[in-house]
CSV table of C-alpha atoms in Angstrom, one decimal:
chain,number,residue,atom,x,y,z
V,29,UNK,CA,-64.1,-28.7,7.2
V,30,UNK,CA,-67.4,-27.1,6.2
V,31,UNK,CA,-66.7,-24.3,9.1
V,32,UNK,CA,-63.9,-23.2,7.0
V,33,UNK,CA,-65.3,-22.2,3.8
V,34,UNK,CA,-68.7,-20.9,5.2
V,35,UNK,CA,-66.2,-17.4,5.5
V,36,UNK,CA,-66.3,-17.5,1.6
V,37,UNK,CA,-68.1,-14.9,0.0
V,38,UNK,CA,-68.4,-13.5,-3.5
V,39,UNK,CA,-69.1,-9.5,-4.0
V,40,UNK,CA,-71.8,-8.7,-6.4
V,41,UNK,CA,-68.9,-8.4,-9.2
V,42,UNK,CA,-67.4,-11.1,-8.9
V,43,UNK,CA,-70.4,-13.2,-8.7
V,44,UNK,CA,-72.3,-11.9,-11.5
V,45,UNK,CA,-68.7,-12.6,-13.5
V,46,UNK,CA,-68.6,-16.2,-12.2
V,47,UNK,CA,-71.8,-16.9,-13.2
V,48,UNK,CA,-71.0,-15.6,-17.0
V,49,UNK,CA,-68.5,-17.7,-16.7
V,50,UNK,CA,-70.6,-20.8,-16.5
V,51,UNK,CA,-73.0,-19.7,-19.0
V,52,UNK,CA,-70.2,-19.8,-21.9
V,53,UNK,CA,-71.2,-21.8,-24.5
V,54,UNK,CA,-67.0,-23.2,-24.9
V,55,UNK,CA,-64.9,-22.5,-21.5
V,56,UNK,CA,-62.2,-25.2,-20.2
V,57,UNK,CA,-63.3,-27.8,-17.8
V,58,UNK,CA,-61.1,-27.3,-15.2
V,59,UNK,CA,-62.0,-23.0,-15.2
V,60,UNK,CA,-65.4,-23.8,-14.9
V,61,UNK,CA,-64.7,-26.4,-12.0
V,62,UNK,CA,-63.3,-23.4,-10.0
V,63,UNK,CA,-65.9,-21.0,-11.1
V,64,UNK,CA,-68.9,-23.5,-9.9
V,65,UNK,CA,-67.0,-24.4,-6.4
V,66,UNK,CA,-67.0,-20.6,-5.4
V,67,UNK,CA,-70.4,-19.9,-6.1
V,68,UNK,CA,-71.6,-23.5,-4.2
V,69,UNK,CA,-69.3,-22.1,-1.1
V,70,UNK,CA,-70.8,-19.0,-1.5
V,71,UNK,CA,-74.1,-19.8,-1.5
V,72,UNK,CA,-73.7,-22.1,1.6
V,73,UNK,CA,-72.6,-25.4,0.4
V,74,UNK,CA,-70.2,-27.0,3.0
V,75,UNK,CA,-66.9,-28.3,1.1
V,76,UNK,CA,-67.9,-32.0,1.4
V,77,UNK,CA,-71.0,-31.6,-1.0
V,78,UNK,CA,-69.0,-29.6,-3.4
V,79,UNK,CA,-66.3,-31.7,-3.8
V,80,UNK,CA,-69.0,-34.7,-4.2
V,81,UNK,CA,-70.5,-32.2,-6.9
V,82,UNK,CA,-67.3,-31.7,-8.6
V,83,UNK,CA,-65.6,-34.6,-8.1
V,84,UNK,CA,-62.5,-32.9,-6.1
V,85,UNK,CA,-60.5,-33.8,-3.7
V,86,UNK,CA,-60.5,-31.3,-0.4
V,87,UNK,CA,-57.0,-30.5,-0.9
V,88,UNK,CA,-57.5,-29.2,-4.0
V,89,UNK,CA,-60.3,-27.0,-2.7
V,90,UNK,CA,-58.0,-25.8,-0.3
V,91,UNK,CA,-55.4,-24.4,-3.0
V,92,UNK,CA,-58.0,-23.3,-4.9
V,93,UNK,CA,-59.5,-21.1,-1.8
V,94,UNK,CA,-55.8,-19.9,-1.1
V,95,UNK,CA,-55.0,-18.7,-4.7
V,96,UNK,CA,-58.4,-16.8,-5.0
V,97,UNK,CA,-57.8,-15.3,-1.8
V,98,UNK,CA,-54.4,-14.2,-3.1
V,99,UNK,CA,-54.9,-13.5,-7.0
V,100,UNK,CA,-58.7,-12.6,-7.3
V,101,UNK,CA,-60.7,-13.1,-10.6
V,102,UNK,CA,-57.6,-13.6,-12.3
V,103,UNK,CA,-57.0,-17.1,-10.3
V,104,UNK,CA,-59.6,-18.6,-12.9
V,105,UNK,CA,-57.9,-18.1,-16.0
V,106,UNK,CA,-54.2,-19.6,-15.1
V,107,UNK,CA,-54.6,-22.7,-16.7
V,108,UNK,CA,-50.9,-23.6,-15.6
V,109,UNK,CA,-52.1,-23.7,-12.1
V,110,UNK,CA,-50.7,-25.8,-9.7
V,111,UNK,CA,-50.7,-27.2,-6.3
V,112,UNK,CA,-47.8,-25.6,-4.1
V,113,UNK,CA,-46.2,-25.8,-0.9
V,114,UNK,CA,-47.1,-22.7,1.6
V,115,UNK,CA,-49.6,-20.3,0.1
V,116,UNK,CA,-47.8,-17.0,-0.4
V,117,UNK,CA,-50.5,-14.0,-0.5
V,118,UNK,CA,-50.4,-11.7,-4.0
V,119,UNK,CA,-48.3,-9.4,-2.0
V,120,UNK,CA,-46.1,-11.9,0.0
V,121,UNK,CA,-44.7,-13.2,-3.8
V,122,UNK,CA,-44.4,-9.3,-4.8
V,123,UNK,CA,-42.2,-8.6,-1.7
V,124,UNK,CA,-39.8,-12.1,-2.3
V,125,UNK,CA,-39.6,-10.9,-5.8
V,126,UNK,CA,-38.8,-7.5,-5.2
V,127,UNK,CA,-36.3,-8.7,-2.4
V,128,UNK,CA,-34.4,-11.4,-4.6
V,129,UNK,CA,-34.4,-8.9,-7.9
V,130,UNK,CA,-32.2,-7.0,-5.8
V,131,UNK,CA,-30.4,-9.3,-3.9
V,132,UNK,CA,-30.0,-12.8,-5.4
V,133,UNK,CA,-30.4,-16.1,-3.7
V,134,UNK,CA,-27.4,-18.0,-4.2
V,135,UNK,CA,-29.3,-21.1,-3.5
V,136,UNK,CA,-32.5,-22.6,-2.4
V,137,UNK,CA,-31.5,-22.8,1.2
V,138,UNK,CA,-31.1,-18.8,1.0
V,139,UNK,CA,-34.7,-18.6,0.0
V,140,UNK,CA,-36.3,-21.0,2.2
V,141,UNK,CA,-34.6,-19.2,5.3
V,142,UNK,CA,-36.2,-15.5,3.6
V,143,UNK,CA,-39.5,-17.2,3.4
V,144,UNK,CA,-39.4,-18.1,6.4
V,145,UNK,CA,-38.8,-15.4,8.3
V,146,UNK,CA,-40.5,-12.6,6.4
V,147,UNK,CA,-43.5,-14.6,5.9
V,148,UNK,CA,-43.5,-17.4,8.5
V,149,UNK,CA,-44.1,-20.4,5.5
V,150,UNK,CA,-41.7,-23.3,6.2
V,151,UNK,CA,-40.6,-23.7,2.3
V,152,UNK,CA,-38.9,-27.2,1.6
V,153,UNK,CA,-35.7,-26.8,-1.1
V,154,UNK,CA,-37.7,-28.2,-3.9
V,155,UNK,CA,-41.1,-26.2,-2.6
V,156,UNK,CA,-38.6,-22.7,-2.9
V,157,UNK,CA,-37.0,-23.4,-6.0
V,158,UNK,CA,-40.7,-24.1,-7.5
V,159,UNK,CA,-41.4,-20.8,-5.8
V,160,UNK,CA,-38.6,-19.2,-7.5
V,161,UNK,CA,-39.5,-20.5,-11.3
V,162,UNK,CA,-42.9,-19.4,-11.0
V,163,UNK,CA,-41.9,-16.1,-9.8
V,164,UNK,CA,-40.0,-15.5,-12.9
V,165,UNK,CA,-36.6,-16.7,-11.5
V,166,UNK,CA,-34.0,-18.9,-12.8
V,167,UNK,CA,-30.8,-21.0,-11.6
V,168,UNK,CA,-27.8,-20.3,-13.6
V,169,UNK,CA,-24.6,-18.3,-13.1
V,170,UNK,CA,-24.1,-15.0,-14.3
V,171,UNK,CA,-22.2,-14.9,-17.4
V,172,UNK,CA,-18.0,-13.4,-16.3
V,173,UNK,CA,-17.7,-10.2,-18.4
V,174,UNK,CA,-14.1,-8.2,-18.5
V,175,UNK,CA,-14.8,-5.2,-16.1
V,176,UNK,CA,-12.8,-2.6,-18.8
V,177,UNK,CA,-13.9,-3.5,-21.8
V,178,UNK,CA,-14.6,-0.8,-24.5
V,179,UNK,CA,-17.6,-0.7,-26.2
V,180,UNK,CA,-15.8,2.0,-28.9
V,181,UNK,CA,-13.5,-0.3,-29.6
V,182,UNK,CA,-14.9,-3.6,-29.9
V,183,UNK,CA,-17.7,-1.9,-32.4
V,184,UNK,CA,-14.6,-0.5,-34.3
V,185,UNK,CA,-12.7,-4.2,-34.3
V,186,UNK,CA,-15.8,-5.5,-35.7
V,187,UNK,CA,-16.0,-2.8,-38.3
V,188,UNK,CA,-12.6,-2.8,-39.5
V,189,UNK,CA,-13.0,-6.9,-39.3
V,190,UNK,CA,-16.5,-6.9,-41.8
V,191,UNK,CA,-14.2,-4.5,-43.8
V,192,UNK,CA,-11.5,-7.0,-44.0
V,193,UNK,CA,-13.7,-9.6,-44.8
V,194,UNK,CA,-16.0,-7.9,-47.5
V,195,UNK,CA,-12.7,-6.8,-49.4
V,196,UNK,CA,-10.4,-10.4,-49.2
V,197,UNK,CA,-8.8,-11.4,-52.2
V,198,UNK,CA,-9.4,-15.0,-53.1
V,199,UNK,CA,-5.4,-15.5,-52.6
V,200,UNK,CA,-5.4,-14.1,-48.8
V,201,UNK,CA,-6.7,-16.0,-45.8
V,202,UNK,CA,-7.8,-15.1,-41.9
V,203,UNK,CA,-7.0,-17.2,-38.9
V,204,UNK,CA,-7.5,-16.4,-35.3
V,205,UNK,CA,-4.6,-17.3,-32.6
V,206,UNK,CA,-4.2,-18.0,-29.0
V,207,UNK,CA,-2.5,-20.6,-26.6
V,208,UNK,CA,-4.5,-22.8,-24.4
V,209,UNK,CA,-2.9,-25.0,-21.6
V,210,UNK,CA,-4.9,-27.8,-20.8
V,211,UNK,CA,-3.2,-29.2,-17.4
V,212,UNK,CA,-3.6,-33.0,-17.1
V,213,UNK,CA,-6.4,-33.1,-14.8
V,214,UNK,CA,-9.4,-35.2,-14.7
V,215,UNK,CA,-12.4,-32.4,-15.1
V,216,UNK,CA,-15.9,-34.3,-13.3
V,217,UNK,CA,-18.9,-32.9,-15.3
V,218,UNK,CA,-22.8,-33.2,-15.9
V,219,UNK,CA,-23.4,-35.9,-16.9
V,220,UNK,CA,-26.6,-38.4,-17.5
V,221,UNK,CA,-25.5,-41.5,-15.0
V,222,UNK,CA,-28.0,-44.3,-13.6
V,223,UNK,CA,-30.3,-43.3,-10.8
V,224,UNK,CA,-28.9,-44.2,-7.5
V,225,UNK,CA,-25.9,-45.0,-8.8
V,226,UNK,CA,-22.9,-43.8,-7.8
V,227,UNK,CA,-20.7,-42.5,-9.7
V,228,UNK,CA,-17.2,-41.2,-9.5
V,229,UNK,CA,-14.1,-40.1,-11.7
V,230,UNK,CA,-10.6,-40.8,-11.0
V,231,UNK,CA,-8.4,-37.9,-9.5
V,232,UNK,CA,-5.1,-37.7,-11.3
V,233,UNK,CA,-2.0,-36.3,-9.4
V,234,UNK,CA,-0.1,-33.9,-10.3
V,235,UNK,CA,0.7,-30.9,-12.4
V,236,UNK,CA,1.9,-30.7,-15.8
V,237,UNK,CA,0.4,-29.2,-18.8
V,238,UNK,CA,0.7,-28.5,-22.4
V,239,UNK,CA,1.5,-25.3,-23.8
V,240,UNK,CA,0.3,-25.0,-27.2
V,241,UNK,CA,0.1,-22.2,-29.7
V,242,UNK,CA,-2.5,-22.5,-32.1
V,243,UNK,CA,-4.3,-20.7,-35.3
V,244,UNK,CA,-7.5,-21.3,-36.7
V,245,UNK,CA,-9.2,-20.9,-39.9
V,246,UNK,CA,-12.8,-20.5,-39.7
V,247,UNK,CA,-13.4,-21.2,-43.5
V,248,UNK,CA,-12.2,-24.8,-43.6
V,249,UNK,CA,-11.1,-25.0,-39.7
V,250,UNK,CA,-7.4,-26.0,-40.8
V,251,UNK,CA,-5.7,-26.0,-37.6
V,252,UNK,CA,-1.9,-24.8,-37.3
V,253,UNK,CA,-0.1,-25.6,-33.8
V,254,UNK,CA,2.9,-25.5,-32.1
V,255,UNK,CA,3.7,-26.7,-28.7
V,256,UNK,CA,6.5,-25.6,-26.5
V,257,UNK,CA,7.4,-25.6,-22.9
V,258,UNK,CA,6.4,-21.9,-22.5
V,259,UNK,CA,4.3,-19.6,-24.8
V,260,UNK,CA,6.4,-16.7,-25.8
V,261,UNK,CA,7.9,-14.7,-29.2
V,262,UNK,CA,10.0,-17.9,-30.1
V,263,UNK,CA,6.4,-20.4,-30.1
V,264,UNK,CA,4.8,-16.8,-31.5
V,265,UNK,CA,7.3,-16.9,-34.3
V,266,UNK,CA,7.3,-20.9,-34.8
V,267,UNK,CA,3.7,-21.0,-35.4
V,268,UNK,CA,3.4,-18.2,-37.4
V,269,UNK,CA,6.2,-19.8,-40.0
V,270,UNK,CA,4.2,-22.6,-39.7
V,271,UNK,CA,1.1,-20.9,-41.2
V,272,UNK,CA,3.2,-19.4,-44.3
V,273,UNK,CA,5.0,-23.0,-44.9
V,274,UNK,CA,1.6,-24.9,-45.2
V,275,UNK,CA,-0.1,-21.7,-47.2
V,276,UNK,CA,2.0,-21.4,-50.0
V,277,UNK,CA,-0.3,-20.5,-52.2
V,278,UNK,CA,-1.7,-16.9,-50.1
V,279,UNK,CA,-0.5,-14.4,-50.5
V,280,UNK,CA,-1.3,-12.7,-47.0
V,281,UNK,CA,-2.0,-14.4,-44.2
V,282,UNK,CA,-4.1,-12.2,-41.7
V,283,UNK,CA,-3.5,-13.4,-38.1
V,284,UNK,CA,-6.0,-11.8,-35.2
V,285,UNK,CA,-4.1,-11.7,-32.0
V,286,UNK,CA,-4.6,-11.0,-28.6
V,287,UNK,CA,-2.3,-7.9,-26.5
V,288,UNK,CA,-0.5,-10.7,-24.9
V,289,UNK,CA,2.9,-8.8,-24.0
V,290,UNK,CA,4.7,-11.5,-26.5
V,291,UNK,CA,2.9,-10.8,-29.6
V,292,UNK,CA,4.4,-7.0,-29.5
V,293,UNK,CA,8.2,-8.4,-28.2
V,294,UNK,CA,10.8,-7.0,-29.5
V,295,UNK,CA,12.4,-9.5,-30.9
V,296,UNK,CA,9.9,-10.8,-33.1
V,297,UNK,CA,9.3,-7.1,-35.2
V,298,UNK,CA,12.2,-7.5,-37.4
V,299,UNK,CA,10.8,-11.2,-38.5
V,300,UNK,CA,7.5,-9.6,-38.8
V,301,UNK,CA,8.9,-6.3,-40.8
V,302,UNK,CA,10.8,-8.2,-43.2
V,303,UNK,CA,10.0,-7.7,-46.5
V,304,UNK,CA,8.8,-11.0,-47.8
V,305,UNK,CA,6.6,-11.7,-44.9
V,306,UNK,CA,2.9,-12.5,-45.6
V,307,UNK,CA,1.8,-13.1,-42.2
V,308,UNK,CA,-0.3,-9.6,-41.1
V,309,UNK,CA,-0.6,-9.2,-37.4
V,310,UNK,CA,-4.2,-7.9,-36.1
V,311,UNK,CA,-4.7,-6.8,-32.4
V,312,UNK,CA,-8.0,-7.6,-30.7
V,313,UNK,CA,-9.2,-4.8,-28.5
V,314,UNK,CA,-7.8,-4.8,-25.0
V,315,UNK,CA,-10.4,-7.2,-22.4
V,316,UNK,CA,-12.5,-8.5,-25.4
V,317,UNK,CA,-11.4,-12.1,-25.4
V,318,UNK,CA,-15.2,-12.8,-27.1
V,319,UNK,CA,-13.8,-11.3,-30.3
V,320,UNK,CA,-11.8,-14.4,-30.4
V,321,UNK,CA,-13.6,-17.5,-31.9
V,322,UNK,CA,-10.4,-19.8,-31.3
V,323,UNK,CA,-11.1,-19.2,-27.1
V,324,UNK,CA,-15.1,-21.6,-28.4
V,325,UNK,CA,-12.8,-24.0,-29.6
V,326,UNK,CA,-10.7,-24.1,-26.4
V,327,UNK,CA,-14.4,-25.0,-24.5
V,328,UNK,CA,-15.0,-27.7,-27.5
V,329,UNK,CA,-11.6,-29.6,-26.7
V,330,UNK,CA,-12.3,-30.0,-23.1
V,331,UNK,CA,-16.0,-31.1,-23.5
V,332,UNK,CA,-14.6,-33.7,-26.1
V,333,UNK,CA,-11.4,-35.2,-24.4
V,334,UNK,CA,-11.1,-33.8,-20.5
V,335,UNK,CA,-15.0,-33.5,-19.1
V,336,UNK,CA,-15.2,-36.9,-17.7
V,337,UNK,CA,-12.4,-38.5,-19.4
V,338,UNK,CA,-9.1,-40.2,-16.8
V,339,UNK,CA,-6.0,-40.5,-18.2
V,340,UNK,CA,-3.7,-42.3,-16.2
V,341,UNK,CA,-0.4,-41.0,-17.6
V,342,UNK,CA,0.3,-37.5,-18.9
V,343,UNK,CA,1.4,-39.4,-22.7
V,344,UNK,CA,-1.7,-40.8,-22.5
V,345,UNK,CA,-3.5,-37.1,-21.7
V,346,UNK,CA,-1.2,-35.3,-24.4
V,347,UNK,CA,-2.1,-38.2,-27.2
V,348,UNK,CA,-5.5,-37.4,-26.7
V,349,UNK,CA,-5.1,-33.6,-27.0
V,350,UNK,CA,-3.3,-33.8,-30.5
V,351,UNK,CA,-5.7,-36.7,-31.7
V,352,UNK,CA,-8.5,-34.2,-31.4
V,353,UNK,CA,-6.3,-31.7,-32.9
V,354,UNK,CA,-5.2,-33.7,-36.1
V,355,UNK,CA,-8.2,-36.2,-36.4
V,356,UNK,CA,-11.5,-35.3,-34.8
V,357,UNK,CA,-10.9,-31.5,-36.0
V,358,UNK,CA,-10.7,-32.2,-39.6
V,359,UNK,CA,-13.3,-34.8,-39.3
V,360,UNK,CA,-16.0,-33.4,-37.3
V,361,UNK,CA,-15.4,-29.2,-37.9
V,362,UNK,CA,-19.1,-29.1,-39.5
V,363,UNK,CA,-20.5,-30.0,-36.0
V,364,UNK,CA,-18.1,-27.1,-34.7
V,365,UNK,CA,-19.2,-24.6,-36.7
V,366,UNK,CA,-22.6,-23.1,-34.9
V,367,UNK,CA,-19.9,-23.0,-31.7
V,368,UNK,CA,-16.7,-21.2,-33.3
V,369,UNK,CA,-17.6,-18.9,-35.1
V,370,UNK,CA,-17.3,-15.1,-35.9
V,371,UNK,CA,-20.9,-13.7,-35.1
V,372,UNK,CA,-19.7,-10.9,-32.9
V,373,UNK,CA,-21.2,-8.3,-31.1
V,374,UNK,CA,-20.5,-5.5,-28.7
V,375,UNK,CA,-20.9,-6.7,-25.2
V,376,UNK,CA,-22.1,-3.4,-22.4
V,377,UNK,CA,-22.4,-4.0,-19.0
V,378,UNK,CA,-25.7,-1.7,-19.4
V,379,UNK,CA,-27.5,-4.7,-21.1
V,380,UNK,CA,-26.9,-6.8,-17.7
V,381,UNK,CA,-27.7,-6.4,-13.8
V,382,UNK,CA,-24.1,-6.2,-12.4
V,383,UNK,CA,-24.1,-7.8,-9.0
């Protein structure tokens, strides 16, 4: 073992810099560990006395040599250092960074076989995806955006939406609609289980789902719903009389809707012209279905009753739906509230890397 470190030697700079380094009145243990064990090697120390020196083992010397080799002077101040698997040069990790910014690894297995062949390191899956952190990578899926969305227009829906919402009347009121069919299916999701346990979730067979039409009021979360066996201008118009039978008291009821083609039907316009109606239709722009706080809640019903959750009869799946609509709703909103809400913005495929 001494053979291999008697081909370690300092250049005049960075020797007179490690030895500044040891002459600092306040420097971290473990940097000044490093600095000493280059400047024993280098001045012909085998690696057995400098580990008895420094009281290291001679695998640690090893990754120390390797990460000098590979980083320079700057290997002494990473403080974060750690041992690794496979000792990528400085210019090894530039080209699997480089090659992954451009193409992304859709798992470890992907980035072990790269490694491999480009720079002949046998990478283990846990060894790559430690590779991949400390490169500046992480694991997580690209976030779905609508490929025709509008910037102009979602900046002037938001606009026109602040403008509604500085200027409402203390008799008017704002909900947001949408349907949402959850299908009676048991939904397997993370979870924190025993280790080494196994764990499973009953499958549940078959098909059906509820169709329900709902509205939501972000102020006090009231929740107005109507379920049918399809969604169309009859559930549109159903719900909507619902909201102006439980709101007496408004005098407009401002409903944000999506483009969904029966929201504009026919049939429901002369309902919606007549002149005693108080319910006011908005239109969300086309593809922007982030502009629509009610789709959060959608995402909060199925972490609450279907993510892990078997219900062996569909009655038994549809009680649970409406319990969380009539009970846990109106009980719990306040811990709803930093999910569903109406902080929008303008979402641009410029601020992402499109793959």
């Amino acid at each position: 073992m001494s053979k291999q470190y008697k081909t370690v030697s300092l250049s005049d700079e960075q020797r007179i810099a490690l030895e500044a380094l040891c002459r600092r009145r306040k420097v971290d243990a473990l940097v000044w560990k490093r600095a000493r064990a280059f400047l024993l090697l280098d001045a012909g120390e085998d690696a057995g006395t400098v580990c008895r020196i420094l009281d290291i083992g001679p695998t640690v010397l090893t990754e120390w040599r390797f990460a000098f080799a590979g980083a320079g002077l700057s290997f002494f101040g990473l403080k974060d250092y750690s041992q690794r698997q496979g000792h990528l040069s400085v210019v090894q990790e530039q080209a699997v960074r480089a090659h992954f910014t451009a193409q992304p690894a859709r798992n470890a297995d992907e980035v072990c076989a790269y490694v491999l062949a480009e720079c002949d390191q046998n990478y283990s899956t846990s060894g790559a995806a430690k590779l991949m952190r400390r490169l500046g990578f992480a694991y997580k899926k690209p976030q779905l955006l609508p490929a025709q969305a509008d910037e102009a227009k979602q900046a002037a829906f938001i606009a026109k939406y602040e403008a509604l919402m500085n200027g409402l009347a203390a008799d008017e009121m704002v909900v947001f609609s949408d349907a949402v069919h959850p299908e009676h299916q048991s939904r397997p999701a993370h979870g924190w289980f025993p280790k080494g346990q196994k764990t499973a979730l009953k499958a549940t067979s078959g098909r059906k789902r509820l169709n329900i039409q709902g509205a939501l009021d972000l102020e006090t979360f009231q929740f107005t719903f109507v379920e049918g066996e399809k969604i169309n201008a009859q559930t549109t118009r159903q719900m909507l009389e619902k909201l102006e039978r439980n709101n007496q008291t408004k005098t407009a009821i401002h409903v944000f809707v999506d483009n969904a083609r029966y929201h504009h039907a026919k049939i429901l316009q002369p309902w919606l012209d007549s002149p005693e109606r108080r319910v006011k239709l908005h239109f969300l722009p086309a593809y922007a279905p982030h502009l629509n706080p009610i789709e959060r809640l959608w995402g909060v019903i199925h972490k609450w009753v279907t993510h892990n959750r078997h219900y062996a009869t569909f009655n038994q799946f549809t009680e649970a739906i409406f319990d969380f609509f009539r009970k846990t709703l109106p009980e719990k909103w306040p811990e709803f509230r930093d999910t569903v809400t109406d902080n929008f913005r303008v979402i641009s495929l410029k601020e992402y890397k499109v793959i």
